[in-house]
Amino acid sequence: MANIAVVDMAGKNVGEITLNDAIFGIEPNAVVMHEAVVNYLANQRQGTQSTLTRTEVSGGGKKPWRQKGTGHARQGSTRAPQWRHGGIVHAPKPRDYSYVINKKEKRIALKSALSDKVLTGSLIVLDALTLDSYSTKTVAACLKAIGAEKKTLIVLENNDSFAVKSAANIEGVKTAQYNTLNTYDIVNADSLVIVKNAVAKIEEVYA
């Protein structure tokens, strides 16, 4: 069991927490993490791109000149791909890029990402993120005090609108609830800040 310091919003140590090795202490599996990240990014693609093929471009019904005797290459339509305003060869069409990986792989990838943050010292446990109103300044000051000024993922116990909306104004900072975590967001963040109460919830859900 790994022990990690708990800090308050001012960056001072206020205690210690023991992390569950089954979640935060496994050997990171880079292959599965990569697969989970690629899967996440593929599932985010809209796949709405669409251009016109030669059958869909308006016009081009008449043969531009006779087959023989002009000195030109033979042409059947002014909407063939080599013509200006012609159709596109192998035109991209709407498609679904999403696919599914099995739950076991997803779970191993998430645990690997969390364990990697512990190994690299990028995991910070925050005692509490309490705000009485919307205040980007307060959240920014807190992140500076705890040394998480770059790309940061803040994991909350619940959907605290004060914290979520205040953090949303800070570039590179993203918030998530313990039950909406994904491997990509964890890997993409330089610092992973988890509120103390959310640690127990993560261990409860993913153990």
JSON list of C-alpha atoms in Angstrom, two decimals:
[
{"chain": "A", "resi": 1, "resn": "MET", "atom": "CA", "xyz": [0.00, 0.00, 0.00]},
{"chain": "A", "resi": 2, "resn": "ALA", "atom": "CA", "xyz": [1.44, 3.36, -1.06]},
{"chain": "A", "resi": 3, "resn": "ASN", "atom": "CA", "xyz": [1.11, 6.35, 1.21]},
{"chain": "A", "resi": 4, "resn": "ILE", "atom": "CA", "xyz": [0.72, 9.81, -0.26]},
{"chain": "A", "resi": 5, "resn": "ALA", "atom": "CA", "xyz": [0.46, 13.22, 1.38]},
{"chain": "A", "resi": 6, "resn": "VAL", "atom": "CA", "xyz": [-2.85, 15.07, 1.48]},
{"chain": "A", "resi": 7, "resn": "VAL", "atom": "CA", "xyz": [-2.64, 18.83, 0.90]},
{"chain": "A", "resi": 8, "resn": "ASP", "atom": "CA", "xyz": [-5.11, 21.64, 1.43]},
{"chain": "A", "resi": 9, "resn": "MET", "atom": "CA", "xyz": [-5.95, 24.45, -1.01]},
{"chain": "A", "resi": 10, "resn": "ALA", "atom": "CA", "xyz": [-2.98, 26.46, 0.31]},
{"chain": "A", "resi": 11, "resn": "GLY", "atom": "CA", "xyz": [-0.58, 23.63, -0.52]},
{"chain": "A", "resi": 12, "resn": "LYS", "atom": "CA", "xyz": [0.12, 22.64, 3.10]},
{"chain": "A", "resi": 13, "resn": "ASN", "atom": "CA", "xyz": [0.32, 18.99, 4.20]},
{"chain": "A", "resi": 14, "resn": "VAL", "atom": "CA", "xyz": [-2.70, 18.15, 6.31]},
{"chain": "A", "resi": 15, "resn": "GLY", "atom": "CA", "xyz": [-2.35, 14.39, 6.53]},
{"chain": "A", "resi": 16, "resn": "GLU", "atom": "CA", "xyz": [-1.64, 11.20, 4.65]},
{"chain": "A", "resi": 17, "resn": "ILE", "atom": "CA", "xyz": [-3.71, 8.70, 2.73]},
{"chain": "A", "resi": 18, "resn": "THR", "atom": "CA", "xyz": [-3.06, 5.04, 1.91]},
{"chain": "A", "resi": 19, "resn": "LEU", "atom": "CA", "xyz": [-3.82, 4.12, -1.70]},
{"chain": "A", "resi": 20, "resn": "ASN", "atom": "CA", "xyz": [-5.14, 0.74, -2.76]},
{"chain": "A", "resi": 21, "resn": "ASP", "atom": "CA", "xyz": [-2.41, -1.10, -4.68]},
{"chain": "A", "resi": 22, "resn": "ALA", "atom": "CA", "xyz": [-5.02, -2.92, -6.78]},
{"chain": "A", "resi": 23, "resn": "ILE", "atom": "CA", "xyz": [-5.83, 0.44, -8.39]},
{"chain": "A", "resi": 24, "resn": "PHE", "atom": "CA", "xyz": [-2.92, 2.78, -7.79]},
{"chain": "A", "resi": 25, "resn": "GLY", "atom": "CA", "xyz": [-0.09, 0.27, -7.50]},
{"chain": "A", "resi": 26, "resn": "ILE", "atom": "CA", "xyz": [-0.15, -2.05, -10.50]},
{"chain": "A", "resi": 27, "resn": "GLU", "atom": "CA", "xyz": [2.59, -2.21, -13.14]},
{"chain": "A", "resi": 28, "resn": "PRO", "atom": "CA", "xyz": [1.40, 0.11, -15.96]},
{"chain": "A", "resi": 29, "resn": "ASN", "atom": "CA", "xyz": [0.53, -1.73, -19.16]},
{"chain": "A", "resi": 30, "resn": "ALA", "atom": "CA", "xyz": [1.57, 0.69, -21.93]},
{"chain": "A", "resi": 31, "resn": "VAL", "atom": "CA", "xyz": [0.08, -1.43, -24.74]},
{"chain": "A", "resi": 32, "resn": "VAL", "atom": "CA", "xyz": [-3.41, -1.53, -23.22]},
{"chain": "A", "resi": 33, "resn": "MET", "atom": "CA", "xyz": [-3.21, 2.17, -22.29]},
{"chain": "A", "resi": 34, "resn": "HIS", "atom": "CA", "xyz": [-2.37, 3.01, -25.91]},
{"chain": "A", "resi": 35, "resn": "GLU", "atom": "CA", "xyz": [-5.27, 0.91, -27.16]},
{"chain": "A", "resi": 36, "resn": "ALA", "atom": "CA", "xyz": [-7.67, 2.65, -24.77]},
{"chain": "A", "resi": 37, "resn": "VAL", "atom": "CA", "xyz": [-6.47, 6.11, -25.84]},
{"chain": "A", "resi": 38, "resn": "VAL", "atom": "CA", "xyz": [-6.81, 5.30, -29.56]},
{"chain": "A", "resi": 39, "resn": "ASN", "atom": "CA", "xyz": [-10.29, 3.88, -28.91]},
{"chain": "A", "resi": 40, "resn": "TYR", "atom": "CA", "xyz": [-11.35, 7.02, -27.01]},
{"chain": "A", "resi": 41, "resn": "LEU", "atom": "CA", "xyz": [-10.12, 9.35, -29.76]},
{"chain": "A", "resi": 42, "resn": "ALA", "atom": "CA", "xyz": [-11.77, 7.24, -32.48]},
{"chain": "A", "resi": 43, "resn": "ASN", "atom": "CA", "xyz": [-15.08, 7.35, -30.62]},
{"chain": "A", "resi": 44, "resn": "GLN", "atom": "CA", "xyz": [-14.88, 11.16, -30.45]},
{"chain": "A", "resi": 45, "resn": "ARG", "atom": "CA", "xyz": [-14.72, 11.49, -34.25]},
{"chain": "A", "resi": 46, "resn": "GLN", "atom": "CA", "xyz": [-17.96, 12.75, -35.79]},
{"chain": "A", "resi": 47, "resn": "GLY", "atom": "CA", "xyz": [-17.38, 11.16, -39.17]},
{"chain": "A", "resi": 48, "resn": "THR", "atom": "CA", "xyz": [-19.57, 13.75, -40.93]},
{"chain": "A", "resi": 49, "resn": "GLN", "atom": "CA", "xyz": [-17.12, 14.60, -43.75]},
{"chain": "A", "resi": 50, "resn": "SER", "atom": "CA", "xyz": [-18.64, 14.34, -47.21]},
{"chain": "A", "resi": 51, "resn": "THR", "atom": "CA", "xyz": [-17.65, 15.43, -50.71]},
{"chain": "A", "resi": 52, "resn": "LEU", "atom": "CA", "xyz": [-19.27, 14.82, -54.09]},
{"chain": "A", "resi": 53, "resn": "THR", "atom": "CA", "xyz": [-18.36, 12.03, -56.49]},
{"chain": "A", "resi": 54, "resn": "ARG", "atom": "CA", "xyz": [-18.76, 12.47, -60.27]},
{"chain": "A", "resi": 55, "resn": "THR", "atom": "CA", "xyz": [-22.26, 10.97, -60.07]},
{"chain": "A", "resi": 56, "resn": "GLU", "atom": "CA", "xyz": [-23.35, 13.60, -57.56]},
{"chain": "A", "resi": 57, "resn": "VAL", "atom": "CA", "xyz": [-21.93, 16.76, -59.19]},
{"chain": "A", "resi": 58, "resn": "SER", "atom": "CA", "xyz": [-24.50, 18.80, -61.09]},
{"chain": "A", "resi": 59, "resn": "GLY", "atom": "CA", "xyz": [-24.08, 18.97, -64.89]},
{"chain": "A", "resi": 60, "resn": "GLY", "atom": "CA", "xyz": [-21.79, 17.10, -67.22]},
{"chain": "A", "resi": 61, "resn": "GLY", "atom": "CA", "xyz": [-24.52, 15.22, -69.05]},
{"chain": "A", "resi": 62, "resn": "LYS", "atom": "CA", "xyz": [-23.38, 16.15, -72.55]},
{"chain": "A", "resi": 63, "resn": "LYS", "atom": "CA", "xyz": [-20.19, 14.81, -74.12]},
{"chain": "A", "resi": 64, "resn": "PRO", "atom": "CA", "xyz": [-17.91, 17.88, -74.45]},
{"chain": "A", "resi": 65, "resn": "TRP", "atom": "CA", "xyz": [-16.75, 17.02, -77.98]},
{"chain": "A", "resi": 66, "resn": "ARG", "atom": "CA", "xyz": [-16.98, 14.17, -80.41]},
{"chain": "A", "resi": 67, "resn": "GLN", "atom": "CA", "xyz": [-14.99, 11.02, -79.81]},
{"chain": "A", "resi": 68, "resn": "LYS", "atom": "CA", "xyz": [-12.56, 11.33, -82.74]},
{"chain": "A", "resi": 69, "resn": "GLY", "atom": "CA", "xyz": [-10.98, 13.90, -85.00]},
{"chain": "A", "resi": 70, "resn": "THR", "atom": "CA", "xyz": [-10.47, 16.84, -82.60]},
{"chain": "A", "resi": 71, "resn": "GLY", "atom": "CA", "xyz": [-6.91, 16.15, -81.53]},
{"chain": "A", "resi": 72, "resn": "HIS", "atom": "CA", "xyz": [-8.07, 16.14, -77.89]},
{"chain": "A", "resi": 73, "resn": "ALA", "atom": "CA", "xyz": [-8.16, 13.12, -75.63]},
{"chain": "A", "resi": 74, "resn": "ARG", "atom": "CA", "xyz": [-11.55, 11.49, -75.58]},
{"chain": "A", "resi": 75, "resn": "GLN", "atom": "CA", "xyz": [-13.85, 12.80, -72.87]},
{"chain": "A", "resi": 76, "resn": "GLY", "atom": "CA", "xyz": [-17.24, 11.58, -71.77]},
{"chain": "A", "resi": 77, "resn": "SER", "atom": "CA", "xyz": [-18.19, 14.24, -69.22]},
{"chain": "A", "resi": 78, "resn": "THR", "atom": "CA", "xyz": [-17.03, 17.61, -67.91]},
{"chain": "A", "resi": 79, "resn": "ARG", "atom": "CA", "xyz": [-17.66, 16.32, -64.39]},
{"chain": "A", "resi": 80, "resn": "ALA", "atom": "CA", "xyz": [-14.97, 13.65, -64.54]},
{"chain": "A", "resi": 81, "resn": "PRO", "atom": "CA", "xyz": [-12.29, 14.07, -61.77]},
{"chain": "A", "resi": 82, "resn": "GLN", "atom": "CA", "xyz": [-9.67, 15.62, -64.08]},
{"chain": "A", "resi": 83, "resn": "TRP", "atom": "CA", "xyz": [-11.98, 18.52, -64.99]},
{"chain": "A", "resi": 84, "resn": "ARG", "atom": "CA", "xyz": [-12.45, 21.71, -63.02]},
{"chain": "A", "resi": 85, "resn": "HIS", "atom": "CA", "xyz": [-15.69, 21.39, -61.04]},
{"chain": "A", "resi": 86, "resn": "GLY", "atom": "CA", "xyz": [-15.46, 17.64, -61.54]},
{"chain": "A", "resi": 87, "resn": "GLY", "atom": "CA", "xyz": [-16.23, 15.05, -58.90]},
{"chain": "A", "resi": 88, "resn": "ILE", "atom": "CA", "xyz": [-13.74, 13.79, -56.30]},
{"chain": "A", "resi": 89, "resn": "VAL", "atom": "CA", "xyz": [-12.04, 10.43, -56.69]},
{"chain": "A", "resi": 90, "resn": "HIS", "atom": "CA", "xyz": [-12.66, 8.12, -53.69]},
{"chain": "A", "resi": 91, "resn": "ALA", "atom": "CA", "xyz": [-14.63, 10.91, -52.01]},
{"chain": "A", "resi": 92, "resn": "PRO", "atom": "CA", "xyz": [-14.91, 10.68, -48.20]},
{"chain": "A", "resi": 93, "resn": "LYS", "atom": "CA", "xyz": [-18.42, 9.89, -47.05]},
{"chain": "A", "resi": 94, "resn": "PRO", "atom": "CA", "xyz": [-20.09, 9.90, -43.61]},
{"chain": "A", "resi": 95, "resn": "ARG", "atom": "CA", "xyz": [-19.03, 6.91, -41.55]},
{"chain": "A", "resi": 96, "resn": "ASP", "atom": "CA", "xyz": [-18.91, 5.74, -37.96]},
{"chain": "A", "resi": 97, "resn": "TYR", "atom": "CA", "xyz": [-15.36, 5.51, -36.59]},
{"chain": "A", "resi": 98, "resn": "SER", "atom": "CA", "xyz": [-16.37, 4.19, -33.18]},
{"chain": "A", "resi": 99, "resn": "TYR", "atom": "CA", "xyz": [-15.58, 0.68, -31.99]},
{"chain": "A", "resi": 100, "resn": "VAL", "atom": "CA", "xyz": [-15.67, -1.22, -28.72]},
{"chain": "A", "resi": 101, "resn": "ILE", "atom": "CA", "xyz": [-12.87, -2.66, -26.61]},
{"chain": "A", "resi": 102, "resn": "ASN", "atom": "CA", "xyz": [-13.71, -5.08, -23.83]},
{"chain": "A", "resi": 103, "resn": "LYS", "atom": "CA", "xyz": [-14.36, -3.93, -20.28]},
{"chain": "A", "resi": 104, "resn": "LYS", "atom": "CA", "xyz": [-11.39, -5.80, -18.84]},
{"chain": "A", "resi": 105, "resn": "GLU", "atom": "CA", "xyz": [-8.99, -3.91, -21.11]},
{"chain": "A", "resi": 106, "resn": "LYS", "atom": "CA", "xyz": [-10.65, -0.58, -20.26]},
{"chain": "A", "resi": 107, "resn": "ARG", "atom": "CA", "xyz": [-10.29, -1.29, -16.55]},
{"chain": "A", "resi": 108, "resn": "ILE", "atom": "CA", "xyz": [-6.64, -2.35, -16.81]},
{"chain": "A", "resi": 109, "resn": "ALA", "atom": "CA", "xyz": [-5.88, 0.75, -18.91]},
{"chain": "A", "resi": 110, "resn": "LEU", "atom": "CA", "xyz": [-7.48, 3.05, -16.33]},
{"chain": "A", "resi": 111, "resn": "LYS", "atom": "CA", "xyz": [-5.65, 1.40, -13.43]},
{"chain": "A", "resi": 112, "resn": "SER", "atom": "CA", "xyz": [-2.40, 1.57, -15.40]},
{"chain": "A", "resi": 113, "resn": "ALA", "atom": "CA", "xyz": [-2.88, 5.29, -16.02]},
{"chain": "A", "resi": 114, "resn": "LEU", "atom": "CA", "xyz": [-3.60, 5.95, -12.32]},
{"chain": "A", "resi": 115, "resn": "SER", "atom": "CA", "xyz": [-0.62, 3.84, -11.23]},
{"chain": "A", "resi": 116, "resn": "ASP", "atom": "CA", "xyz": [1.64, 5.65, -13.70]},
{"chain": "A", "resi": 117, "resn": "LYS", "atom": "CA", "xyz": [0.70, 9.01, -12.15]},
{"chain": "A", "resi": 118, "resn": "VAL", "atom": "CA", "xyz": [1.65, 7.67, -8.72]},
{"chain": "A", "resi": 119, "resn": "LEU", "atom": "CA", "xyz": [4.98, 6.31, -10.03]},
{"chain": "A", "resi": 120, "resn": "THR", "atom": "CA", "xyz": [5.88, 9.61, -11.70]},
{"chain": "A", "resi": 121, "resn": "GLY", "atom": "CA", "xyz": [4.81, 11.72, -8.71]},
{"chain": "A", "resi": 122, "resn": "SER", "atom": "CA", "xyz": [2.09, 13.44, -10.74]},
{"chain": "A", "resi": 123, "resn": "LEU", "atom": "CA", "xyz": [-0.78, 12.45, -8.44]},
{"chain": "A", "resi": 124, "resn": "ILE", "atom": "CA", "xyz": [-1.87, 15.06, -5.89]},
{"chain": "A", "resi": 125, "resn": "VAL", "atom": "CA", "xyz": [-4.54, 14.35, -3.28]},
{"chain": "A", "resi": 126, "resn": "LEU", "atom": "CA", "xyz": [-6.43, 17.47, -2.27]},
{"chain": "A", "resi": 127, "resn": "ASP", "atom": "CA", "xyz": [-8.17, 17.55, 1.10]},
{"chain": "A", "resi": 128, "resn": "ALA", "atom": "CA", "xyz": [-11.18, 19.40, -0.35]},
{"chain": "A", "resi": 129, "resn": "LEU", "atom": "CA", "xyz": [-12.03, 21.88, -3.07]},
{"chain": "A", "resi": 130, "resn": "THR", "atom": "CA", "xyz": [-14.60, 24.07, -1.38]},
{"chain": "A", "resi": 131, "resn": "LEU", "atom": "CA", "xyz": [-15.95, 27.20, -3.07]},
{"chain": "A", "resi": 132, "resn": "ASP", "atom": "CA", "xyz": [-18.77, 29.43, -1.86]},
{"chain": "A", "resi": 133, "resn": "SER", "atom": "CA", "xyz": [-19.22, 31.03, -5.28]},
{"chain": "A", "resi": 134, "resn": "TYR", "atom": "CA", "xyz": [-17.87, 30.97, -8.83]},
{"chain": "A", "resi": 135, "resn": "SER", "atom": "CA", "xyz": [-14.23, 31.99, -8.54]},
{"chain": "A", "resi": 136, "resn": "THR", "atom": "CA", "xyz": [-11.67, 31.15, -11.19]},
{"chain": "A", "resi": 137, "resn": "LYS", "atom": "CA", "xyz": [-9.11, 33.14, -9.19]},
{"chain": "A", "resi": 138, "resn": "THR", "atom": "CA", "xyz": [-9.49, 30.82, -6.18]},
{"chain": "A", "resi": 139, "resn": "VAL", "atom": "CA", "xyz": [-9.07, 27.64, -8.23]},
{"chain": "A", "resi": 140, "resn": "ALA", "atom": "CA", "xyz": [-6.07, 29.10, -10.09]},
{"chain": "A", "resi": 141, "resn": "ALA", "atom": "CA", "xyz": [-4.43, 30.09, -6.79]},
{"chain": "A", "resi": 142, "resn": "CYS", "atom": "CA", "xyz": [-5.07, 26.60, -5.39]},
{"chain": "A", "resi": 143, "resn": "LEU", "atom": "CA", "xyz": [-3.50, 24.88, -8.41]},
{"chain": "A", "resi": 144, "resn": "LYS", "atom": "CA", "xyz": [-0.48, 27.17, -8.20]},
{"chain": "A", "resi": 145, "resn": "ALA", "atom": "CA", "xyz": [-0.07, 26.43, -4.48]},
{"chain": "A", "resi": 146, "resn": "ILE", "atom": "CA", "xyz": [-0.14, 22.66, -4.98]},
{"chain": "A", "resi": 147, "resn": "GLY", "atom": "CA", "xyz": [2.15, 22.76, -8.05]},
{"chain": "A", "resi": 148, "resn": "ALA", "atom": "CA", "xyz": [-0.38, 21.84, -10.73]},
{"chain": "A", "resi": 149, "resn": "GLU", "atom": "CA", "xyz": [-0.17, 24.82, -13.07]},
{"chain": "A", "resi": 150, "resn": "LYS", "atom": "CA", "xyz": [0.16, 22.96, -16.38]},
{"chain": "A", "resi": 151, "resn": "LYS", "atom": "CA", "xyz": [-2.40, 20.60, -17.93]},
{"chain": "A", "resi": 152, "resn": "THR", "atom": "CA", "xyz": [-4.39, 19.35, -14.97]},
{"chain": "A", "resi": 153, "resn": "LEU", "atom": "CA", "xyz": [-7.27, 16.94, -14.45]},
{"chain": "A", "resi": 154, "resn": "ILE", "atom": "CA", "xyz": [-9.27, 17.58, -11.26]},
{"chain": "A", "resi": 155, "resn": "VAL", "atom": "CA", "xyz": [-11.31, 14.60, -10.07]},
{"chain": "A", "resi": 156, "resn": "LEU", "atom": "CA", "xyz": [-14.30, 15.50, -7.90]},
{"chain": "A", "resi": 157, "resn": "GLU", "atom": "CA", "xyz": [-16.61, 13.39, -5.78]},
{"chain": "A", "resi": 158, "resn": "ASN", "atom": "CA", "xyz": [-19.74, 15.00, -7.19]},
{"chain": "A", "resi": 159, "resn": "ASN", "atom": "CA", "xyz": [-20.80, 17.56, -9.77]},
{"chain": "A", "resi": 160, "resn": "ASP", "atom": "CA", "xyz": [-19.96, 20.72, -7.81]},
{"chain": "A", "resi": 161, "resn": "SER", "atom": "CA", "xyz": [-21.02, 23.50, -10.20]},
{"chain": "A", "resi": 162, "resn": "PHE", "atom": "CA", "xyz": [-18.91, 26.12, -8.40]},
{"chain": "A", "resi": 163, "resn": "ALA", "atom": "CA", "xyz": [-15.74, 24.06, -8.85]},
{"chain": "A", "resi": 164, "resn": "VAL", "atom": "CA", "xyz": [-16.56, 22.83, -12.35]},
{"chain": "A", "resi": 165, "resn": "LYS", "atom": "CA", "xyz": [-17.41, 26.23, -13.83]},
{"chain": "A", "resi": 166, "resn": "SER", "atom": "CA", "xyz": [-14.61, 28.05, -12.02]},
{"chain": "A", "resi": 167, "resn": "ALA", "atom": "CA", "xyz": [-12.02, 25.58, -13.34]},
{"chain": "A", "resi": 168, "resn": "ALA", "atom": "CA", "xyz": [-13.49, 25.66, -16.85]},
{"chain": "A", "resi": 169, "resn": "ASN", "atom": "CA", "xyz": [-12.12, 29.19, -17.38]},
{"chain": "A", "resi": 170, "resn": "ILE", "atom": "CA", "xyz": [-8.51, 28.07, -16.81]},
{"chain": "A", "resi": 171, "resn": "GLU", "atom": "CA", "xyz": [-6.63, 26.95, -19.90]},
{"chain": "A", "resi": 172, "resn": "GLY", "atom": "CA", "xyz": [-5.49, 23.34, -19.75]},
{"chain": "A", "resi": 173, "resn": "VAL", "atom": "CA", "xyz": [-7.61, 22.47, -16.70]},
{"chain": "A", "resi": 174, "resn": "LYS", "atom": "CA", "xyz": [-10.38, 19.89, -16.92]},
{"chain": "A", "resi": 175, "resn": "THR", "atom": "CA", "xyz": [-12.70, 18.46, -14.28]},
{"chain": "A", "resi": 176, "resn": "ALA", "atom": "CA", "xyz": [-14.29, 15.02, -14.02]},
{"chain": "A", "resi": 177, "resn": "GLN", "atom": "CA", "xyz": [-16.27, 13.00, -11.52]},
{"chain": "A", "resi": 178, "resn": "TYR", "atom": "CA", "xyz": [-14.82, 9.78, -10.12]},
{"chain": "A", "resi": 179, "resn": "ASN", "atom": "CA", "xyz": [-17.30, 7.70, -12.15]},
{"chain": "A", "resi": 180, "resn": "THR", "atom": "CA", "xyz": [-16.60, 9.45, -15.49]},
{"chain": "A", "resi": 181, "resn": "LEU", "atom": "CA", "xyz": [-12.83, 8.94, -15.55]},
{"chain": "A", "resi": 182, "resn": "ASN", "atom": "CA", "xyz": [-11.21, 7.77, -18.76]},
{"chain": "A", "resi": 183, "resn": "THR", "atom": "CA", "xyz": [-7.66, 6.77, -19.63]},
{"chain": "A", "resi": 184, "resn": "TYR", "atom": "CA", "xyz": [-7.15, 9.52, -22.22]},
{"chain": "A", "resi": 185, "resn": "ASP", "atom": "CA", "xyz": [-7.87, 12.39, -19.82]},
{"chain": "A", "resi": 186, "resn": "ILE", "atom": "CA", "xyz": [-5.53, 10.93, -17.19]},
{"chain": "A", "resi": 187, "resn": "VAL", "atom": "CA", "xyz": [-2.69, 10.29, -19.65]},
{"chain": "A", "resi": 188, "resn": "ASN", "atom": "CA", "xyz": [-3.16, 13.69, -21.30]},
{"chain": "A", "resi": 189, "resn": "ALA", "atom": "CA", "xyz": [-2.84, 15.59, -17.99]},
{"chain": "A", "resi": 190, "resn": "ASP", "atom": "CA", "xyz": [0.53, 16.62, -16.56]},
{"chain": "A", "resi": 191, "resn": "SER", "atom": "CA", "xyz": [-0.96, 16.58, -13.05]},
{"chain": "A", "resi": 192, "resn": "LEU", "atom": "CA", "xyz": [-3.81, 14.51, -11.66]},
{"chain": "A", "resi": 193, "resn": "VAL", "atom": "CA", "xyz": [-5.52, 16.20, -8.71]},
{"chain": "A", "resi": 194, "resn": "ILE", "atom": "CA", "xyz": [-8.01, 14.00, -6.84]},
{"chain": "A", "resi": 195, "resn": "VAL", "atom": "CA", "xyz": [-10.17, 15.27, -4.01]},
{"chain": "A", "resi": 196, "resn": "LYS", "atom": "CA", "xyz": [-9.71, 13.03, -0.95]},
{"chain": "A", "resi": 197, "resn": "ASN", "atom": "CA", "xyz": [-13.32, 11.83, -0.84]},
{"chain": "A", "resi": 198, "resn": "ALA", "atom": "CA", "xyz": [-13.13, 10.89, -4.51]},
{"chain": "A", "resi": 199, "resn": "VAL", "atom": "CA", "xyz": [-10.18, 8.55, -3.85]},
{"chain": "A", "resi": 200, "resn": "ALA", "atom": "CA", "xyz": [-12.38, 6.26, -1.74]},
{"chain": "A", "resi": 201, "resn": "LYS", "atom": "CA", "xyz": [-15.08, 6.35, -4.42]},
{"chain": "A", "resi": 202, "resn": "ILE", "atom": "CA", "xyz": [-12.57, 5.40, -7.15]},
{"chain": "A", "resi": 203, "resn": "GLU", "atom": "CA", "xyz": [-11.33, 2.47, -5.05]},
{"chain": "A", "resi": 204, "resn": "GLU", "atom": "CA", "xyz": [-14.92, 1.41, -4.40]},
{"chain": "A", "resi": 205, "resn": "VAL", "atom": "CA", "xyz": [-15.91, 1.51, -8.09]},
{"chain": "A", "resi": 206, "resn": "TYR", "atom": "CA", "xyz": [-12.78, 0.08, -9.73]},
{"chain": "A", "resi": 207, "resn": "ALA", "atom": "CA", "xyz": [-11.40, -2.33, -7.10]}
]
